[in-house]
Amino acid sequence: MRADMADPLTLFTSIGLSEQKAKETLKNDALCSALKDAITQAQRVLGAAGVDKATGTLLYTMTSRLRDPKRLGFLTDHIAQRKICTELQLAAALEFVKSHPQDPINQQEFESLCGVGVVITPEQIEDKDVSLIENASVFTGEARGGLMWADGKMIKNEVDMQVLHLLGPKTEADLEKKPKAQKAKAPDGEVKEELTMNGEIKIEGRSLMDELRGVALNFHKPGENYKTEGYVVTPKTMDLLKQHLEFTGGQIRTRFPPEPNGILHIGHAKAINFNFGYAKANDGICYLRYDDTNPEKEEEKYFTAIKDMVEWLGYKPYEITHASDNFQRLYDLAVDLIRRGHAYVCHQRGEELKGHNPPPSPWRERPAEESLVLFDRMRRGLFAEGEATVRMKIVMEDGKMDPVAYRIKYTAHHRTGDACSTPTFVGSLEPLILLICLCVSFRRSSYFWLCNALDVYCPVQWEYGRLNLTYTVVSKRKIIKLVEEGTVRDWDDPRLFTLTALRRRGFPSEAINNFCAKVGVTVAQATMEPHMLESCVRDVLNDHAPRAMAVLEPLKVTINDVRVPDFPANEFMGSHVIPFTRTIFIEQSDFREVMEKGYKRLTPDQPVGLRHAGYVISVQKVIKDAQGRAVELEVHCCSSNEAAEKPKAFIHWVSEPQKCEIRLYERLFLHKNPEDPSEVPGGFLSDINPNSLQVIDSALVDISVSKAKVFDKFQFERVGYFALDPDSTADKLVFNRTVTLKEDPGKM
């Protein structure tokens, strides 16, 4: 059946594909086209014999795994001529062409490394030394090592025969199925984690550093960029890679490139951990490179805050660079791109280019000389802003044509004073090995195209999935709107999920890094619940936050006396009264005048213990205000050893306390996805939780925290974890609740 005349479905099933596999292939246009081309070429080689199932299977495997289309004909010929006959040979052939992207291919080396012409007979397999036969799997592996190109089924059959000869047929005990060992499950779907000796976070037996060392990432080795899928090889590629490898010495080099027009958020923590962490795990270096190409929105406070947050998470940049360092070089490259015919000056306005199918530019075929003159006029300020741009002649994978590579902003840049800026080229100008970035994958091909069009070194770009949290927004534009509307105080309002806000709220940097480790190195976009992050916070604070006692809603308690036995070993020999701070304060919620079922704390008929004091108090008198509310209790106090029965509960308390302000935070938004119009039709500003902040300005805390510094963290017993806020003064401390003591999925 001729490939050029047959229905594709019929053609694919004729070479041995199942109907289901053939239909799946038809859904992939690139694979479908490549397979048809391979079958057509194979039919020309084979003639009337046609393509049998074995050959068809190899052709399908080859086309589905081949990353360099120009090698399709070369490999097809070897398969059709029966030079490549097995999956093992095909795998070796694919690896060879991947490692040798440039022409010409050394035919002799290729055939030698792919086992072309090597025939392994059953007799050779039978003669293989069987002295290794301690178990079948070891022997099979050894046999494969000695007979690399042998058919796997032949080896297995021979192994089975020799095992049968030496050990005899299997018994009933051998055939009996052994039960599989049950793996211990983490409670409630939690990811199991433990800390290794060197402090690396381990997730299900493998640490994040292990993943970043390449166990899970499968990044290319330095100098082997061309082995990456989609990487374009030009006649100059190998020389550029060689030069770059000599310059870097094979050292891993990455960069973290934030835009200094806002504060970093929780998603950036993932980017920081991957870029800096990957370099650190592989003895490399990572640059902090500010993408300062939008001077209208950039402020010095953003530059400072970004650096602070990187260092707060535990990383130190090898060097701090700026996109603006390369403005002149970028301009020169744009001129070169135009001169080569790969770009042009266009006058379509921004509004004309919006949407998926904007009209093609009428200036696309403008002569390079004319575009160069116009580009020079753009730089000299002879066009109004937005009146002209430089666009690249490329069709993106999503179908969009000619993305803008260079636009002019007539705003003085705070570092250079230049009016020209573009972020497009910068990654290639720094001596990087690879780019790890949050990016849509179709941008990778345009980046490769751009570097190759200019004959500059092209690092590999690896994309990872964005990290999102529910019940919040992280868009800079929307956070600015929240600040302008007065919904939040600033970028570091503890209800937000910016890194400065999380630090202010008391989230330890270790907990944020642990959270990123739990999320893992993922390409898919991840949307997590806030309580998963809070769980990481509790794990760290439980071990590192000193305990203190604080009363959020104080109830005054006056102790009439404390009676202590004169002879503890014999209480009948008398007792005496010792001074005990006469006034203490407890939580209002720890006292109820009317006993309720299940209530175990203080009532007129039920005593309660004082934590850490060794005393039990019982109510003697309830003093009320004009509204009938209890405002003070007079109690009797005795040693817990002296109490008639052990109290049902022990409550916290403070004595001679320090007054403080407590800020309790809940979720800022009422719905999981405040930016989703189907969930919140009125927009995210209509979804604000009116109870997201509660300020208690007359709380009391024990004096053990009086010397605390900003961001110091404490566990207020029975209340939660708290951190000292920058608003604190010598006269009044301010504490932010970081998280509650126990997880409450319904609250923040």
XYZ file of C-alpha atoms in Angstrom:
748
model
C 0.000 0.000 0.000
C 1.569 3.259 -1.160
C 1.911 5.788 1.641
C 1.139 8.746 -0.589
C -2.204 7.301 -1.677
C -3.451 5.471 1.414
C -5.767 6.710 4.108
C -3.481 7.442 7.119
C -5.429 5.185 9.483
C -5.295 2.285 7.017
C -1.625 2.993 6.294
C -0.640 2.926 9.975
C -2.556 -0.271 10.721
C -0.964 -1.897 7.641
C 2.497 -1.668 9.275
C 1.307 -3.371 12.453
C -0.060 -0.565 14.632
C -3.264 -1.318 16.494
C -6.252 0.742 15.484
C -6.181 2.546 18.837
C -2.474 3.402 18.498
C -3.044 4.546 14.909
C -5.866 6.863 15.997
C -3.707 8.315 18.778
C -0.956 8.958 16.224
C -3.370 10.869 13.988
C -3.969 13.345 16.830
C -0.292 14.360 16.736
C 0.267 16.224 13.465
C 4.064 16.228 13.705
C 4.288 12.500 14.520
C 1.707 11.647 11.859
C 3.642 13.531 9.165
C 7.007 12.047 10.203
C 5.652 8.490 10.261
C 4.099 8.881 6.787
C 7.434 10.178 5.444
C 9.295 7.249 7.025
C 6.878 4.678 5.598
C 7.108 6.268 2.138
C 10.903 6.123 2.196
C 10.939 2.557 3.581
C 8.579 1.413 0.803
C 10.953 2.836 -1.798
C 13.810 0.818 -0.283
C 11.845 -2.403 0.248
C 9.887 -2.336 -3.022
C 7.230 -5.008 -3.430
C 8.107 -6.660 -0.124
C 6.472 -3.774 1.721
C 6.806 -2.849 5.385
C 6.244 -5.773 7.735
C 5.161 -5.487 11.362
C 8.709 -5.698 12.827
C 9.956 -2.938 10.525
C 6.797 -0.903 11.117
C 7.250 -1.096 14.888
C 10.826 0.181 14.584
C 9.721 3.001 12.268
C 7.021 4.064 14.728
C 9.425 3.978 17.684
C 12.025 5.920 15.725
C 9.664 8.693 14.595
C 8.086 9.065 18.037
C 11.471 9.424 19.776
C 13.535 11.250 17.153
C 14.165 14.895 18.070
C 16.108 15.955 14.949
C 13.889 15.671 11.827
C 16.854 15.912 9.461
C 17.980 12.432 10.637
C 14.660 10.826 9.685
C 15.825 9.647 6.250
C 19.180 8.390 7.534
C 17.623 6.209 10.238
C 14.760 5.066 8.013
C 17.244 3.731 5.449
C 19.087 1.725 8.115
C 15.827 0.251 9.405
C 14.510 -0.602 5.918
C 17.849 -2.174 4.914
C 17.687 -4.373 8.060
C 20.883 -2.795 9.414
C 18.955 -1.771 12.517
C 16.843 -4.763 13.507
C 16.232 -4.521 17.250
C 15.017 -2.027 19.820
C 18.484 -2.059 21.385
C 20.143 -1.073 18.125
C 17.515 1.620 17.538
C 18.062 3.067 21.018
C 21.801 3.227 20.355
C 21.182 4.846 16.947
C 18.910 7.512 18.434
C 21.477 8.293 21.136
C 24.213 8.531 18.496
C 22.398 11.045 16.279
C 21.424 13.021 19.380
C 25.105 13.229 20.390
C 26.267 14.047 16.846
C 24.024 16.878 15.650
C 26.347 18.121 12.922
C 27.023 16.687 9.488
C 28.627 14.599 8.248
C 27.910 11.484 10.330
C 30.821 9.078 10.559
C 29.176 6.022 9.024
C 31.766 3.555 10.309
C 31.586 4.879 13.886
C 27.784 4.899 13.773
C 27.519 1.290 12.612
C 30.126 0.117 15.112
C 28.383 1.751 18.082
C 24.938 0.568 16.969
C 25.839 -3.078 16.381
C 25.142 -2.962 12.642
C 26.068 -6.327 11.089
C 26.525 -8.037 14.453
C 24.698 -11.387 14.566
C 24.371 -13.347 17.793
C 23.440 -16.993 17.311
C 21.624 -19.251 19.782
C 24.838 -21.277 20.064
C 26.741 -18.193 21.265
C 24.152 -17.574 23.925
C 24.204 -21.240 24.973
C 27.991 -21.152 25.286
C 27.834 -18.155 27.619
C 29.496 -18.989 30.929
C 26.817 -20.021 33.473
C 29.056 -19.953 36.509
C 27.355 -16.672 37.514
C 24.005 -18.319 38.007
C 23.111 -17.409 41.555
C 19.796 -16.031 40.396
C 18.253 -15.631 36.980
C 18.181 -11.829 36.970
C 21.917 -11.531 37.683
C 22.744 -14.060 34.987
C 20.516 -12.362 32.434
C 22.235 -9.039 33.109
C 25.697 -10.590 32.796
C 24.693 -12.361 29.612
C 23.407 -9.094 28.171
C 26.725 -7.429 29.032
C 28.673 -10.056 27.129
C 26.261 -10.299 24.199
C 25.153 -6.681 23.845
C 23.229 -6.990 20.592
C 21.617 -10.364 21.318
C 17.863 -10.698 21.176
C 16.441 -10.335 24.682
C 13.911 -13.145 24.247
C 16.631 -15.547 23.136
C 18.705 -14.719 26.211
C 15.741 -15.166 28.545
C 14.780 -18.498 26.990
C 18.342 -19.789 27.325
C 18.559 -18.602 30.936
C 15.256 -20.338 31.748
C 16.494 -23.574 30.184
C 19.766 -23.513 32.123
C 17.995 -22.711 35.388
C 15.642 -25.623 34.762
C 18.588 -27.909 34.020
C 20.490 -26.933 37.172
C 17.655 -26.515 39.679
C 14.882 -28.662 38.269
C 11.248 -27.688 37.773
C 9.582 -25.221 40.131
C 7.831 -26.640 43.181
C 4.418 -25.597 44.506
C 6.202 -23.431 47.073
C 8.055 -21.635 44.267
C 4.792 -20.966 42.436
C 3.015 -19.669 45.522
C 2.531 -15.900 45.415
C 4.224 -14.083 48.238
C 2.270 -11.169 49.780
C 3.694 -7.755 49.024
C 5.009 -5.733 51.957
C 2.633 -2.893 52.740
C 4.138 0.576 52.577
C 3.411 2.788 55.563
C 1.027 5.542 54.572
C 1.444 9.098 55.773
C -1.637 10.303 57.688
C -4.232 12.316 55.777
C -2.279 12.206 52.529
C 0.625 14.104 54.078
C 4.015 13.872 52.393
C 6.439 11.982 54.613
C 9.533 13.970 55.401
C 12.544 13.768 57.642
C 15.707 15.789 58.146
C 19.027 14.242 57.266
C 22.195 14.887 59.245
C 23.307 17.698 56.970
C 19.980 19.492 57.174
C 18.665 18.597 53.719
C 14.916 18.105 53.511
C 14.012 14.556 52.509
C 10.763 13.828 50.686
C 9.785 10.150 50.590
C 13.386 9.060 50.898
C 14.894 11.554 48.461
C 16.034 15.040 49.417
C 15.312 18.181 47.436
C 19.065 18.538 46.943
C 19.118 15.047 45.395
C 16.425 16.136 42.973
C 18.303 19.311 42.177
C 21.493 17.338 41.618
C 19.742 15.826 38.634
C 18.164 12.654 39.979
C 14.735 13.829 38.839
C 15.527 16.797 36.582
C 17.479 15.057 33.825
C 19.176 18.299 32.817
C 21.842 18.157 30.165
C 25.512 18.102 31.084
C 27.591 21.266 30.544
C 28.462 21.564 26.876
C 25.719 19.134 25.776
C 22.958 21.685 25.219
C 22.209 20.115 21.828
C 20.879 16.961 23.517
C 17.885 18.932 24.800
C 14.574 18.531 22.990
C 13.899 21.431 20.642
C 17.439 22.790 20.794
C 18.373 24.091 17.343
C 21.833 23.280 16.011
C 23.426 25.608 13.478
C 26.843 25.383 11.768
C 28.258 27.587 14.559
C 26.607 25.837 17.514
C 29.364 23.390 18.384
C 32.061 26.085 18.254
C 29.971 28.357 20.498
C 29.405 25.524 22.969
C 33.122 24.725 22.990
C 34.037 28.356 23.648
C 31.464 28.629 26.414
C 32.626 25.394 28.041
C 36.216 26.651 28.037
C 35.103 29.943 29.610
C 33.018 28.378 32.405
C 35.132 25.280 32.944
C 31.934 23.221 32.949
C 30.649 24.944 36.092
C 26.875 25.018 36.572
C 25.643 28.617 36.264
C 22.049 29.767 36.683
C 20.281 33.051 37.335
C 17.242 34.361 39.177
C 15.850 37.310 37.138
C 13.093 39.167 39.054
C 11.534 42.392 37.815
C 12.151 45.115 40.465
C 8.619 46.516 40.193
C 7.116 44.720 43.171
C 7.824 42.465 46.154
C 8.574 38.762 45.742
C 5.773 36.345 46.661
C 5.505 32.657 47.611
C 5.779 31.595 43.963
C 9.136 33.347 43.715
C 10.333 31.261 46.685
C 10.026 28.204 44.458
C 12.014 29.956 41.716
C 14.692 31.027 44.208
C 15.003 27.516 45.614
C 15.280 25.928 42.176
C 17.719 28.408 40.639
C 19.954 28.954 43.649
C 19.375 25.433 44.980
C 20.274 23.721 41.701
C 23.510 25.699 41.461
C 24.342 25.022 45.125
C 23.575 21.303 44.843
C 25.921 20.996 41.876
C 28.780 23.172 43.187
C 27.800 25.952 40.804
C 26.927 29.619 41.048
C 23.751 31.634 40.621
C 23.400 35.272 39.589
C 20.762 37.638 40.918
C 19.926 39.568 37.761
C 17.427 42.410 38.036
C 15.285 42.638 34.912
C 15.189 46.427 35.180
C 13.635 47.247 31.802
C 10.559 49.137 32.979
C 11.801 52.293 34.738
C 8.288 53.714 35.175
C 7.401 51.027 37.742
C 10.765 50.368 39.373
C 11.689 51.689 42.809
C 14.782 51.334 44.946
C 12.779 49.679 47.733
C 11.981 46.796 45.387
C 15.651 46.224 44.534
C 16.519 46.157 48.226
C 13.605 43.940 49.228
C 14.382 41.365 46.517
C 17.987 40.996 47.657
C 16.878 40.816 51.303
C 14.394 38.042 50.551
C 16.912 35.963 48.594
C 19.320 36.188 51.530
C 16.520 35.590 54.048
C 15.795 32.258 52.327
C 19.432 31.337 52.869
C 21.077 32.035 49.502
C 23.868 34.398 48.529
C 24.094 35.549 44.894
C 27.439 34.970 43.205
C 27.023 38.385 41.595
C 24.241 40.970 41.295
C 23.710 42.108 37.702
C 21.136 44.170 35.824
C 19.556 43.914 32.406
C 20.528 47.553 32.029
C 24.199 46.524 32.203
C 23.708 45.266 28.651
C 21.637 48.048 27.069
C 24.341 49.026 24.586
C 25.071 45.395 23.736
C 21.342 44.779 23.290
C 21.054 47.717 20.945
C 23.981 46.411 18.894
C 22.362 42.978 18.699
C 19.062 44.507 17.562
C 20.939 46.326 14.778
C 22.597 43.026 13.808
C 19.247 41.235 13.801
C 17.796 43.831 11.429
C 20.896 43.763 9.222
C 20.589 39.965 8.879
C 16.990 40.348 7.705
C 15.465 38.723 10.786
C 13.744 41.853 12.163
C 12.127 45.058 10.971
C 10.736 48.326 12.271
C 6.943 48.227 12.484
C 4.417 51.019 13.076
C 1.420 48.975 14.199
C 0.099 50.255 17.516
C -0.121 48.098 20.613
C -3.915 47.907 20.415
C -3.653 46.545 16.880
C -1.457 43.665 18.054
C -3.809 42.494 20.797
C -5.713 39.229 20.452
C -4.704 35.864 19.021
C -4.884 36.768 15.328
C -3.767 40.372 14.814
C -3.439 41.548 11.211
C -0.011 40.922 9.634
C 2.323 43.881 9.534
C 2.398 45.740 6.200
C 6.028 46.620 6.997
C 7.270 43.006 7.334
C 9.205 43.097 4.059
C 10.649 46.549 4.622
C 14.313 46.670 3.436
C 16.886 46.204 6.206
C 18.591 49.506 5.327
C 15.340 51.401 5.822
C 14.650 49.666 9.158
C 18.153 50.522 10.365
C 17.602 54.215 9.622
C 14.256 54.149 11.418
C 15.702 52.275 14.371
C 18.370 54.931 14.766
C 15.634 57.596 14.710
C 13.768 55.626 17.405
C 16.807 55.725 19.634
C 17.321 59.438 19.100
C 13.765 60.200 20.196
C 12.349 61.167 16.797
C 9.272 58.945 17.198
C 6.537 59.219 19.769
C 6.557 56.425 22.344
C 4.788 53.365 20.879
C 4.855 54.758 17.349
C 7.515 52.258 16.260
C 8.832 48.896 17.485
C 11.320 46.307 16.287
C 9.657 42.964 15.582
C 11.280 39.590 14.927
C 10.362 37.621 11.795
C 9.199 34.412 13.455
C 5.960 32.482 13.799
C 5.538 31.357 17.407
C 4.391 27.840 18.251
C 1.048 29.207 19.396
C 0.554 30.753 15.953
C 1.330 34.370 16.844
C 3.543 36.176 14.372
C 6.488 38.497 14.848
C 6.745 39.208 18.603
C 8.095 42.603 19.614
C 11.807 42.418 20.418
C 12.544 46.065 21.070
C 10.437 49.011 22.100
C 11.397 52.501 23.192
C 10.375 54.097 26.482
C 11.147 57.776 26.867
C 11.581 57.507 30.607
C 14.969 58.186 32.140
C 16.463 55.000 33.517
C 17.688 55.312 37.091
C 20.994 53.558 36.284
C 21.865 54.496 32.702
C 19.686 57.415 31.649
C 18.935 55.499 28.411
C 15.484 55.474 26.882
C 15.914 52.084 25.158
C 15.268 48.774 26.841
C 14.386 45.146 26.110
C 14.616 41.984 28.199
C 14.755 39.534 25.310
C 18.478 38.807 24.885
C 19.925 39.067 28.362
C 20.060 35.361 29.272
C 22.510 34.701 26.462
C 24.811 37.564 27.418
C 25.499 36.160 30.874
C 27.781 33.099 31.029
C 24.997 30.692 31.992
C 24.773 26.941 31.533
C 20.977 26.846 31.657
C 17.923 28.939 32.442
C 15.405 27.557 34.947
C 12.344 29.714 34.674
C 8.624 30.020 35.063
C 7.708 30.225 31.425
C 5.250 29.037 28.794
C 7.060 26.353 26.799
C 6.418 27.917 23.375
C 8.730 30.776 24.368
C 11.624 28.349 24.466
C 11.614 27.833 20.699
C 11.529 31.592 20.028
C 14.418 32.082 22.450
C 16.439 29.379 20.677
C 15.577 30.953 17.319
C 16.704 34.386 18.464
C 20.073 33.240 19.801
C 20.756 31.200 16.668
C 19.666 34.032 14.371
C 22.392 36.162 15.971
C 24.999 33.389 16.255
C 25.381 33.905 20.014
C 25.671 31.244 22.705
C 22.269 29.731 23.503
C 21.706 28.389 27.034
C 18.995 25.797 27.490
C 15.745 27.076 28.947
C 13.901 24.725 31.323
C 10.367 25.542 32.410
C 8.793 24.633 35.736
C 5.194 24.920 36.882
C 3.922 28.008 38.634
C 3.167 27.652 42.340
C -0.232 29.050 43.304
C -2.074 29.230 46.618
C -5.818 29.389 47.101
C -7.553 32.240 48.968
C -5.050 34.845 47.804
C -3.758 36.886 44.863
C -0.100 37.386 43.960
C -0.451 39.592 40.888
C 1.557 42.786 41.405
C -1.150 44.857 39.760
C -3.824 43.436 42.066
C -1.738 43.817 45.219
C -1.147 47.465 44.320
C -4.909 47.809 43.932
C -5.458 46.293 47.402
C -2.968 48.799 48.863
C -4.525 51.762 47.035
C -8.021 50.748 48.167
C -6.828 50.539 51.776
C -7.770 46.845 52.019
C -4.232 46.050 53.148
C -1.603 48.385 54.606
C 1.277 47.663 52.230
C 3.151 44.869 50.425
C 4.144 43.396 53.799
C 0.636 43.203 55.248
C 0.627 39.783 56.997
C -2.588 38.776 55.220
C -0.755 38.700 51.888
C 1.548 35.980 50.610
C 4.443 38.184 49.590
C 7.696 37.053 51.205
C 8.008 40.258 53.215
C 4.453 39.734 54.499
C 5.172 36.128 55.465
C 8.351 37.182 57.277
C 6.449 39.907 59.135
C 3.779 37.441 60.110
C 6.430 35.156 61.569
C 6.819 32.445 58.930
C 10.382 31.046 59.279
C 12.404 30.957 56.058
C 13.160 27.276 56.746
C 9.433 26.526 56.635
C 9.043 28.219 53.252
C 11.979 26.266 51.853
C 10.524 23.049 53.290
C 7.208 23.853 51.617
C 8.969 24.280 48.259
C 10.664 20.936 48.858
C 7.285 19.290 49.465
C 5.888 20.779 46.269
C 8.916 19.315 44.475
C 10.451 19.894 41.078
C 7.301 19.928 38.966
C 6.586 21.064 35.428
C 2.831 21.047 35.967
C 1.240 24.068 37.612
C 0.540 23.414 41.289
C -2.260 25.007 43.329
C -1.843 24.380 47.041
C -3.996 25.027 50.094
C -2.598 27.532 52.644
C -2.834 24.966 55.444
C -0.084 22.902 53.749
C 2.288 25.848 54.100
C 1.094 26.429 57.660
C 1.849 22.792 58.493
C 5.478 23.388 57.486
C 5.478 26.509 59.668
C 4.223 24.591 62.728
C 6.869 21.891 62.231
C 9.663 24.476 62.421
C 8.191 26.681 65.155
C 7.375 23.725 67.376
C 11.105 23.036 67.628
C 12.445 26.582 67.600
C 9.867 29.015 69.097
C 10.416 29.653 72.851
C 7.316 29.212 75.028
C 5.664 32.119 76.801
C 2.226 32.802 78.257
C -0.114 35.509 77.041
C -3.745 36.319 77.733
C -5.618 37.810 74.778
C -8.860 38.654 76.611
C -7.831 39.107 80.274
C -10.001 38.250 83.265
C -8.603 39.518 86.569
C -8.154 36.899 89.281
C -7.360 37.914 92.883
C -5.793 35.230 95.035
C -6.766 35.546 98.681
C -4.045 33.296 100.054
C -1.733 30.441 99.263
C -1.450 27.781 101.934
C 1.661 25.632 101.973
C 2.238 22.684 104.365
C 4.884 23.219 107.039
C 5.940 19.604 106.591
C 5.063 18.372 103.116
C 5.629 14.776 104.173
C 2.989 15.141 106.885
C 0.349 17.741 106.077
C -1.348 17.259 109.438
C 1.567 18.981 111.171
C 0.392 22.428 110.017
C 0.840 24.888 107.141
C 1.721 28.517 106.467
C 0.810 31.254 103.967
C 3.465 32.548 101.613
C 3.228 35.581 99.312
C 2.131 34.802 95.747
C 1.498 37.603 93.287
C -1.953 38.403 94.409
C -3.327 39.364 91.013
C -3.068 37.182 87.958
C -4.971 37.211 84.679
C -6.539 34.342 82.795
C -8.450 34.120 79.517
C -12.107 35.088 79.795
C -12.954 31.921 77.865
C -11.342 29.832 80.636
C -14.135 30.750 83.062
C -17.855 30.099 82.864
C -20.299 31.021 85.564
C -22.763 28.349 84.452
C -21.401 24.829 84.135
C -21.917 23.183 80.738
C -21.524 19.553 79.790
C -17.998 18.781 78.676
C -16.511 22.047 79.963
C -13.384 21.225 81.977
C -12.054 24.632 82.934
C -12.885 27.026 85.780
C -16.462 27.376 87.134
C -17.821 28.239 90.607
C -18.112 24.501 91.267
C -15.015 23.271 89.394
C -11.395 24.165 90.255
C -8.642 24.396 87.652
C -4.848 24.070 87.674
C -2.397 26.839 86.774
C 0.169 25.711 84.211
C 3.728 25.414 85.514
C 2.780 26.886 88.915
C 1.855 23.712 90.749
C -1.275 25.370 92.129
C -5.000 24.845 91.869
C -7.516 27.693 92.177
C -11.194 27.512 93.080
C -13.742 30.327 92.859
C -14.891 32.042 96.045
C -16.548 35.133 94.602
C -17.528 36.471 91.151
C -17.422 40.269 90.784
C -19.502 41.736 87.931
C -19.846 45.089 86.198
C -23.068 47.040 85.606
C -23.857 44.913 82.549
C -23.588 41.693 84.527
C -20.302 40.560 83.007
C -17.694 38.899 85.183
C -14.758 41.310 85.512
C -12.910 39.773 88.455
C -12.731 36.516 90.366
C -11.694 36.040 93.966
C -10.254 32.570 94.362
C -8.682 30.235 96.864
C -5.298 28.816 95.880
C -3.693 25.617 97.096
C -0.857 23.351 96.098
C -1.778 20.746 93.510
C -0.558 18.139 95.997
C -2.993 19.537 98.560
C -6.015 19.575 96.243
C -8.793 17.170 97.057
C -8.725 15.803 93.521
C -6.665 16.354 90.419
C -8.085 19.216 88.326
C -9.593 18.319 84.949
C -7.614 21.023 83.175
C -4.615 23.347 83.535
C -4.894 26.841 82.077
C -2.298 29.482 81.244
C -2.056 32.759 83.119
C 0.106 35.845 83.528
C 1.248 37.787 86.558
C 2.697 41.319 86.573
C 2.349 41.188 82.791
C 3.260 43.589 80.039
C 0.477 45.114 77.957
C 0.675 44.371 74.234
C -1.268 44.494 70.989
C -2.222 41.226 69.291
C -3.164 41.016 65.614
C -5.102 37.949 64.534
C -5.233 37.181 60.808
C -7.695 35.164 58.782
C -7.885 34.618 55.035
C -7.979 37.846 53.071
C -10.505 36.430 50.584
C -13.706 34.484 51.136
C -13.374 32.156 48.137
C -10.612 29.788 47.050
C -10.143 31.443 43.679
C -10.962 35.156 44.041
C -9.712 35.858 40.507
C -12.102 33.333 38.919
C -15.141 35.178 37.459
C -17.273 32.040 37.695
C -16.576 31.857 41.436
C -16.490 35.599 42.173
C -18.505 37.428 39.485
C -17.927 40.825 41.088
C -14.128 40.654 40.876
C -11.502 39.994 43.524
C -12.103 43.301 45.351
C -15.680 42.209 46.075
C -14.444 39.057 47.793
C -12.562 40.662 50.699
C -13.138 38.966 54.055
C -14.341 41.729 56.440
C -12.975 39.717 59.375
C -9.501 39.114 57.959
C -7.884 41.220 60.700
C -8.800 41.414 64.372
C -6.773 43.757 66.603
C -6.708 43.132 70.355
C -5.090 46.201 71.900
C -5.283 45.238 75.583
C -3.761 41.772 75.606
C -1.268 40.823 78.321
C 1.960 38.856 77.941
C 4.468 37.709 80.522
C 7.617 39.771 80.892
C 9.861 37.009 79.530
C 9.306 38.460 76.027
C 10.095 42.082 76.932
C 13.565 41.956 75.328
C 12.339 40.422 72.061
C 13.558 41.775 68.721
C 11.531 42.340 65.562
C 10.541 39.030 63.871
C 11.406 37.002 67.016
C 8.974 34.104 67.277
C 7.187 32.590 70.279
C 4.624 29.986 71.102
C 2.012 31.539 73.372
C 0.861 28.451 75.183
C -2.621 27.210 74.298
C -3.053 30.206 71.937
C -0.755 29.939 68.907
C 2.538 30.979 67.358
C 3.320 34.696 67.267
C 6.065 36.993 65.971
C 7.063 40.490 67.060
C 5.946 43.099 64.516
C 8.076 46.066 63.330
C 5.358 48.407 64.665
C 6.432 47.555 68.223
C 7.748 50.307 70.494
C 9.459 50.331 73.873
C 6.108 51.152 75.471
C 3.982 48.657 73.574
C 4.853 45.395 71.897
C 2.854 44.258 68.859
C 2.567 40.560 68.005
C 1.260 38.973 64.813
C -0.322 35.557 65.021
C 1.677 33.393 62.614
C -0.471 30.254 62.792
C -2.708 28.561 65.309
C -1.335 25.623 67.292
C -3.397 23.121 65.361
C -4.461 23.019 61.745
C -7.888 24.400 60.968
C -8.581 24.057 57.197
C -11.433 26.492 57.559
C -9.169 29.255 58.786
C -5.833 30.725 57.815
